[in-house]
Amino acid sequence: MTNNSGTAALQPEQEMLNWGRLILDGVPYADLVSARDRDPSVTWFDHWMETAANYERLGEQAQAAGHTITAGEYFVLGSLAAQYAQFLWFDDRRRVGQERKVELYRRAAPLLNPQAERFELTVDGATVPGYVRVPASGSGPYPTAVLLGGLESTKEESYQFEQQLLARGIATVTFDGPGQGEMFPEVPLRGDYERYTSAVVDYAEKLPEIDASRIGVVGRSLGGHYALRSAALDQRFVACISWGGFADMDSYDDETPMTKESWKYVTASSTHEEARERVMRLMDVRSELHKLRVPTYIQHGMHDEVPVSEVDVVKQLAVDAPLTIVIEPHGDHCCHNLGPRPRFEMIDWLEEQLKPRA
């Protein structure tokens, strides 16, 4: 396959696959090797969907034998396999993979330790689905992190990140917003994502297990943009992490072809030009950054396709927010190539911010 310039075009998995991301999110190394070395006659999608089915069978066997924690872990692995089966595609495979991912995570949720409690809210007539997980040890109410997904990530794939937070006594809340996961069929990408984040906080702060005075927001990639917007416009957040995020999309033309396909898909645009106009108009928090006042952690890789100049934009405009800025000289997008250290550093920072104040 060639592109318009006559040079060889990359297959989607060659262009977008980030082994660091998948491994850190919990995909076993053996599964990645198996996908890489699969029979050429088997498509990427079919290979990963079969992997998901294999994990489902293992989960069912473990559950039947009374090993419920093992069963939950297998169902999570199946959900992740379905996620990465579909995340590169923009046709019916996307829907099929999404539905399978949701199904397998729903089977995992009550078996996890601690379990994940599903909730569904309504905003403007549309359903906002999510999960709450509360630490298994200690006594509540607990500090809480609201986790925001990115351009093609959803609530089900943050499991490993949640585990680290829960181990530190921090509850987690995840959800699908506009353009994401279960919500996308009803509501494509919007600029006012903070309305959905705030609706989730409205729900969470009423739970007896949640300490409403200690809620932080963490967003990865596009979610990092949403985190800045949410923390700037909802004063209930006491800390913010923008992980590989951005303030605006002035660099849209420098995005990779696959990323532009993703933008076109999540905006439900009919053309790339229409997607470009919507993204550049809707994904812009510059006019709101002066309202950001809480401690904010910015993590960015020098080799990220999102230009590091986005960090300078936040520095220039978020003049009332105490900023902690970490720029990794060898980091790629969200520093997935650097192993767990950048994630641990963010989580430890958040733990410090959410400690009870004397």
PDB file of C-alpha atoms in Angstrom, residues 128-315:
ATOM      1  CA  VAL A 128     -22.854   8.883  31.041  1.00  0.00           C
ATOM      2  CA  PRO A 129     -21.560   5.473  32.226  1.00  0.00           C
ATOM      3  CA  GLY A 130     -18.769   5.026  34.725  1.00  0.00           C
ATOM      4  CA  TYR A 131     -17.236   3.087  37.601  1.00  0.00           C
ATOM      5  CA  VAL A 132     -16.302   3.879  41.188  1.00  0.00           C
ATOM      6  CA  ARG A 133     -13.659   1.868  43.035  1.00  0.00           C
ATOM      7  CA  VAL A 134     -12.951   2.371  46.730  1.00  0.00           C
ATOM      8  CA  PRO A 135      -9.797   1.178  48.547  1.00  0.00           C
ATOM      9  CA  ALA A 136     -10.188  -2.215  50.195  1.00  0.00           C
ATOM     10  CA  SER A 137      -8.256  -1.164  53.293  1.00  0.00           C
ATOM     11  CA  GLY A 138      -8.448   1.781  55.648  1.00  0.00           C
ATOM     12  CA  SER A 139     -11.569   3.707  56.489  1.00  0.00           C
ATOM     13  CA  GLY A 140     -13.351   6.312  54.433  1.00  0.00           C
ATOM     14  CA  PRO A 141     -14.277   8.778  53.334  1.00  0.00           C
ATOM     15  CA  TYR A 142     -11.387   8.541  50.882  1.00  0.00           C
ATOM     16  CA  PRO A 143      -9.591  11.087  48.729  1.00  0.00           C
ATOM     17  CA  THR A 144     -10.541  10.495  45.123  1.00  0.00           C
ATOM     18  CA  ALA A 145      -9.105  10.752  41.623  1.00  0.00           C
ATOM     19  CA  VAL A 146     -11.402  11.305  38.647  1.00  0.00           C
ATOM     20  CA  LEU A 147      -9.664   9.776  35.613  1.00  0.00           C
ATOM     21  CA  LEU A 148     -10.247  11.145  32.101  1.00  0.00           C
ATOM     22  CA  GLY A 149      -9.467   9.144  28.979  1.00  0.00           C
ATOM     23  CA  GLY A 150      -8.056  10.387  25.714  1.00  0.00           C
ATOM     24  CA  LEU A 151      -8.835  10.384  22.014  1.00  0.00           C
ATOM     25  CA  GLU A 152      -9.533   6.654  21.733  1.00  0.00           C
ATOM     26  CA  SER A 153      -9.202   5.515  25.326  1.00  0.00           C
ATOM     27  CA  THR A 154     -12.100   4.742  27.625  1.00  0.00           C
ATOM     28  CA  LYS A 155     -12.956   4.005  31.232  1.00  0.00           C
ATOM     29  CA  GLU A 156     -12.104   0.310  30.985  1.00  0.00           C
ATOM     30  CA  GLU A 157      -8.414   0.697  30.185  1.00  0.00           C
ATOM     31  CA  SER A 158      -7.262   2.556  33.307  1.00  0.00           C
ATOM     32  CA  TYR A 159      -7.304  -0.565  35.507  1.00  0.00           C
ATOM     33  CA  GLN A 160      -3.564  -0.712  36.238  1.00  0.00           C
ATOM     34  CA  PHE A 161      -3.385   3.021  36.974  1.00  0.00           C
ATOM     35  CA  GLU A 162      -6.359   2.630  39.302  1.00  0.00           C
ATOM     36  CA  GLN A 163      -4.604  -0.185  41.154  1.00  0.00           C
ATOM     37  CA  GLN A 164      -1.720   2.123  41.998  1.00  0.00           C
ATOM     38  CA  LEU A 165      -4.052   4.811  43.305  1.00  0.00           C
ATOM     39  CA  LEU A 166      -6.137   2.362  45.309  1.00  0.00           C
ATOM     40  CA  ALA A 167      -3.002   0.930  46.934  1.00  0.00           C
ATOM     41  CA  ARG A 168      -2.295   4.447  48.219  1.00  0.00           C
ATOM     42  CA  GLY A 169      -5.749   4.844  49.707  1.00  0.00           C
ATOM     43  CA  ILE A 170      -7.187   6.911  46.857  1.00  0.00           C
ATOM     44  CA  ALA A 171     -10.586   6.014  45.408  1.00  0.00           C
ATOM     45  CA  THR A 172     -11.043   6.169  41.631  1.00  0.00           C
ATOM     46  CA  VAL A 173     -13.853   7.323  39.370  1.00  0.00           C
ATOM     47  CA  THR A 174     -13.765   6.640  35.644  1.00  0.00           C
ATOM     48  CA  PHE A 175     -16.315   7.420  32.958  1.00  0.00           C
ATOM     49  CA  ASP A 176     -16.901   7.796  29.240  1.00  0.00           C
ATOM     50  CA  GLY A 177     -17.546  11.354  28.099  1.00  0.00           C
ATOM     51  CA  PRO A 178     -18.507  12.781  24.693  1.00  0.00           C
ATOM     52  CA  GLY A 179     -16.740  11.001  21.849  1.00  0.00           C
ATOM     53  CA  GLN A 180     -15.609   8.137  24.077  1.00  0.00           C
ATOM     54  CA  GLY A 181     -16.607   4.487  24.458  1.00  0.00           C
ATOM     55  CA  GLU A 182     -20.222   3.833  25.314  1.00  0.00           C
ATOM     56  CA  MET A 183     -21.133   7.496  25.083  1.00  0.00           C
ATOM     57  CA  PHE A 184     -19.919   8.102  21.540  1.00  0.00           C
ATOM     58  CA  PRO A 185     -23.033   6.689  19.776  1.00  0.00           C
ATOM     59  CA  GLU A 186     -25.123   9.299  21.612  1.00  0.00           C
ATOM     60  CA  VAL A 187     -22.733  12.258  21.838  1.00  0.00           C
ATOM     61  CA  PRO A 188     -19.626  12.847  19.697  1.00  0.00           C
ATOM     62  CA  LEU A 189     -16.715  15.002  20.862  1.00  0.00           C
ATOM     63  CA  ARG A 190     -17.704  18.344  22.399  1.00  0.00           C
ATOM     64  CA  GLY A 191     -15.792  21.311  23.703  1.00  0.00           C
ATOM     65  CA  ASP A 192     -17.639  21.499  27.025  1.00  0.00           C
ATOM     66  CA  TYR A 193     -16.359  18.225  28.464  1.00  0.00           C
ATOM     67  CA  GLU A 194     -16.186  19.878  31.894  1.00  0.00           C
ATOM     68  CA  ARG A 195     -19.976  19.688  32.153  1.00  0.00           C
ATOM     69  CA  TYR A 196     -19.741  15.912  32.136  1.00  0.00           C
ATOM     70  CA  THR A 197     -16.838  15.830  34.572  1.00  0.00           C
ATOM     71  CA  SER A 198     -18.804  18.090  36.916  1.00  0.00           C
ATOM     72  CA  ALA A 199     -21.878  15.856  36.647  1.00  0.00           C
ATOM     73  CA  VAL A 200     -19.725  12.911  37.688  1.00  0.00           C
ATOM     74  CA  VAL A 201     -18.387  14.897  40.659  1.00  0.00           C
ATOM     75  CA  ASP A 202     -21.979  15.799  41.573  1.00  0.00           C
ATOM     76  CA  TYR A 203     -22.641  12.073  41.815  1.00  0.00           C
ATOM     77  CA  ALA A 204     -19.395  11.039  43.509  1.00  0.00           C
ATOM     78  CA  GLU A 205     -19.388  13.661  46.244  1.00  0.00           C
ATOM     79  CA  LYS A 206     -22.700  12.325  47.559  1.00  0.00           C
ATOM     80  CA  LEU A 207     -21.260   8.851  48.125  1.00  0.00           C
ATOM     81  CA  PRO A 208     -20.401   8.265  51.795  1.00  0.00           C
ATOM     82  CA  GLU A 209     -17.086   6.654  50.812  1.00  0.00           C
ATOM     83  CA  ILE A 210     -15.872   9.782  48.998  1.00  0.00           C
ATOM     84  CA  ASP A 211     -14.278  12.794  50.711  1.00  0.00           C
ATOM     85  CA  ALA A 212     -15.740  15.649  48.692  1.00  0.00           C
ATOM     86  CA  SER A 213     -13.045  18.026  49.967  1.00  0.00           C
ATOM     87  CA  ARG A 214     -10.217  15.953  48.442  1.00  0.00           C
ATOM     88  CA  ILE A 215     -10.985  15.260  44.783  1.00  0.00           C
ATOM     89  CA  GLY A 216      -8.356  15.517  42.055  1.00  0.00           C
ATOM     90  CA  VAL A 217      -8.602  15.118  38.299  1.00  0.00           C
ATOM     91  CA  VAL A 218      -6.132  13.191  36.114  1.00  0.00           C
ATOM     92  CA  GLY A 219      -6.286  13.247  32.328  1.00  0.00           C
ATOM     93  CA  ARG A 220      -4.122  11.452  29.778  1.00  0.00           C
ATOM     94  CA  SER A 221      -3.461  12.808  26.269  1.00  0.00           C
ATOM     95  CA  LEU A 222      -6.718  14.467  25.153  1.00  0.00           C
ATOM     96  CA  GLY A 223      -7.844  13.772  28.705  1.00  0.00           C
ATOM     97  CA  GLY A 224      -5.015  16.065  29.824  1.00  0.00           C
ATOM     98  CA  HIS A 225      -6.721  18.885  27.938  1.00  0.00           C
ATOM     99  CA  TYR A 226     -10.023  17.954  29.551  1.00  0.00           C
ATOM    100  CA  ALA A 227      -8.367  17.895  32.987  1.00  0.00           C
ATOM    101  CA  LEU A 228      -7.123  21.473  32.567  1.00  0.00           C
ATOM    102  CA  ARG A 229     -10.574  22.600  31.472  1.00  0.00           C
ATOM    103  CA  SER A 230     -12.359  20.684  34.231  1.00  0.00           C
ATOM    104  CA  ALA A 231     -10.100  21.981  37.021  1.00  0.00           C
ATOM    105  CA  ALA A 232     -10.290  25.546  35.711  1.00  0.00           C
ATOM    106  CA  LEU A 233     -14.084  25.543  35.579  1.00  0.00           C
ATOM    107  CA  ASP A 234     -15.014  23.421  38.602  1.00  0.00           C
ATOM    108  CA  GLN A 235     -13.544  24.723  41.837  1.00  0.00           C
ATOM    109  CA  ARG A 236     -14.286  21.488  43.694  1.00  0.00           C
ATOM    110  CA  PHE A 237     -11.108  19.939  42.313  1.00  0.00           C
ATOM    111  CA  VAL A 238      -8.139  20.450  44.607  1.00  0.00           C
ATOM    112  CA  ALA A 239      -5.458  19.083  42.255  1.00  0.00           C
ATOM    113  CA  CYS A 240      -5.000  18.496  38.525  1.00  0.00           C
ATOM    114  CA  ILE A 241      -2.697  16.335  36.411  1.00  0.00           C
ATOM    115  CA  SER A 242      -2.371  16.991  32.679  1.00  0.00           C
ATOM    116  CA  TRP A 243      -0.498  13.947  31.365  1.00  0.00           C
ATOM    117  CA  GLY A 244       0.654  14.522  27.806  1.00  0.00           C
ATOM    118  CA  GLY A 245      -2.114  17.087  27.367  1.00  0.00           C
ATOM    119  CA  PHE A 246      -2.403  20.432  25.596  1.00  0.00           C
ATOM    120  CA  ALA A 247      -4.123  23.790  25.792  1.00  0.00           C
ATOM    121  CA  ASP A 248      -5.062  24.143  22.123  1.00  0.00           C
ATOM    122  CA  MET A 249      -4.876  22.352  18.790  1.00  0.00           C
ATOM    123  CA  ASP A 250      -3.005  24.968  16.766  1.00  0.00           C
ATOM    124  CA  SER A 251      -0.617  22.140  15.807  1.00  0.00           C
ATOM    125  CA  TYR A 252      -3.399  20.081  14.225  1.00  0.00           C
ATOM    126  CA  ASP A 253      -1.764  20.024  10.800  1.00  0.00           C
ATOM    127  CA  ASP A 254       1.278  18.281  12.286  1.00  0.00           C
ATOM    128  CA  GLU A 255      -0.725  15.359  13.661  1.00  0.00           C
ATOM    129  CA  THR A 256      -0.111  11.899  12.166  1.00  0.00           C
ATOM    130  CA  PRO A 257      -2.557  10.613   9.540  1.00  0.00           C
ATOM    131  CA  MET A 258      -3.974   8.035  11.945  1.00  0.00           C
ATOM    132  CA  THR A 259      -4.520  10.652  14.637  1.00  0.00           C
ATOM    133  CA  LYS A 260      -6.389  12.805  12.125  1.00  0.00           C
ATOM    134  CA  GLU A 261      -8.555   9.789  11.287  1.00  0.00           C
ATOM    135  CA  SER A 262      -9.292   9.465  14.991  1.00  0.00           C
ATOM    136  CA  TRP A 263     -10.292  13.130  15.228  1.00  0.00           C
ATOM    137  CA  LYS A 264     -12.559  12.728  12.218  1.00  0.00           C
ATOM    138  CA  TYR A 265     -14.202   9.705  13.814  1.00  0.00           C
ATOM    139  CA  VAL A 266     -14.806  11.105  17.306  1.00  0.00           C
ATOM    140  CA  THR A 267     -16.174  14.391  15.954  1.00  0.00           C
ATOM    141  CA  ALA A 268     -18.539  12.460  13.650  1.00  0.00           C
ATOM    142  CA  SER A 269     -17.263  14.616  10.791  1.00  0.00           C
ATOM    143  CA  SER A 270     -17.889  13.748   7.157  1.00  0.00           C
ATOM    144  CA  THR A 271     -14.577  15.192   5.926  1.00  0.00           C
ATOM    145  CA  HIS A 272     -11.097  15.845   7.269  1.00  0.00           C
ATOM    146  CA  GLU A 273     -11.533  19.570   6.764  1.00  0.00           C
ATOM    147  CA  GLU A 274     -14.717  19.536   8.809  1.00  0.00           C
ATOM    148  CA  ALA A 275     -12.892  17.608  11.561  1.00  0.00           C
ATOM    149  CA  ARG A 276     -10.007  20.068  11.496  1.00  0.00           C
ATOM    150  CA  GLU A 277     -12.341  23.038  11.919  1.00  0.00           C
ATOM    151  CA  ARG A 278     -14.219  21.421  14.791  1.00  0.00           C
ATOM    152  CA  VAL A 279     -11.140  20.252  16.652  1.00  0.00           C
ATOM    153  CA  MET A 280      -9.348  23.595  16.415  1.00  0.00           C
ATOM    154  CA  ARG A 281     -12.473  25.428  17.559  1.00  0.00           C
ATOM    155  CA  LEU A 282     -13.586  23.080  20.319  1.00  0.00           C
ATOM    156  CA  MET A 283     -10.257  21.956  21.794  1.00  0.00           C
ATOM    157  CA  ASP A 284      -9.064  25.302  23.112  1.00  0.00           C
ATOM    158  CA  VAL A 285      -8.867  26.083  26.820  1.00  0.00           C
ATOM    159  CA  ARG A 286      -6.668  29.185  26.577  1.00  0.00           C
ATOM    160  CA  SER A 287      -9.455  31.579  27.463  1.00  0.00           C
ATOM    161  CA  GLU A 288     -10.172  29.635  30.663  1.00  0.00           C
ATOM    162  CA  LEU A 289      -6.689  28.960  32.011  1.00  0.00           C
ATOM    163  CA  HIS A 290      -6.658  32.143  34.090  1.00  0.00           C
ATOM    164  CA  LYS A 291      -9.316  30.430  36.227  1.00  0.00           C
ATOM    165  CA  LEU A 292      -7.023  27.504  37.047  1.00  0.00           C
ATOM    166  CA  ARG A 293      -5.885  27.977  40.635  1.00  0.00           C
ATOM    167  CA  VAL A 294      -5.220  24.522  42.060  1.00  0.00           C
ATOM    168  CA  PRO A 295      -1.849  22.730  42.149  1.00  0.00           C
ATOM    169  CA  THR A 296      -1.341  21.316  38.673  1.00  0.00           C
ATOM    170  CA  TYR A 297       1.167  18.731  37.476  1.00  0.00           C
ATOM    171  CA  ILE A 298       2.187  18.885  33.820  1.00  0.00           C
ATOM    172  CA  GLN A 299       4.015  15.912  32.374  1.00  0.00           C
ATOM    173  CA  HIS A 300       5.314  15.980  28.813  1.00  0.00           C
ATOM    174  CA  GLY A 301       7.817  14.159  26.629  1.00  0.00           C
ATOM    175  CA  MET A 302      10.184  16.069  24.355  1.00  0.00           C
ATOM    176  CA  HIS A 303       9.465  13.549  21.575  1.00  0.00           C
ATOM    177  CA  ASP A 304       5.691  13.780  21.908  1.00  0.00           C
ATOM    178  CA  GLU A 305       3.826  14.605  18.695  1.00  0.00           C
ATOM    179  CA  VAL A 306       1.987  17.150  20.859  1.00  0.00           C
ATOM    180  CA  PRO A 307       4.565  19.973  20.815  1.00  0.00           C
ATOM    181  CA  VAL A 308       6.252  20.824  24.083  1.00  0.00           C
ATOM    182  CA  SER A 309       5.362  24.458  23.377  1.00  0.00           C
ATOM    183  CA  GLU A 310       1.927  23.563  24.767  1.00  0.00           C
ATOM    184  CA  VAL A 311       3.551  23.510  28.187  1.00  0.00           C
ATOM    185  CA  ASP A 312       4.669  27.105  27.644  1.00  0.00           C
ATOM    186  CA  VAL A 313       1.099  28.102  26.806  1.00  0.00           C
ATOM    187  CA  VAL A 314      -0.096  26.739  30.140  1.00  0.00           C
ATOM    188  CA  LYS A 315       2.763  28.489  31.966  1.00  0.00           C
TER     189      LYS A 315
END
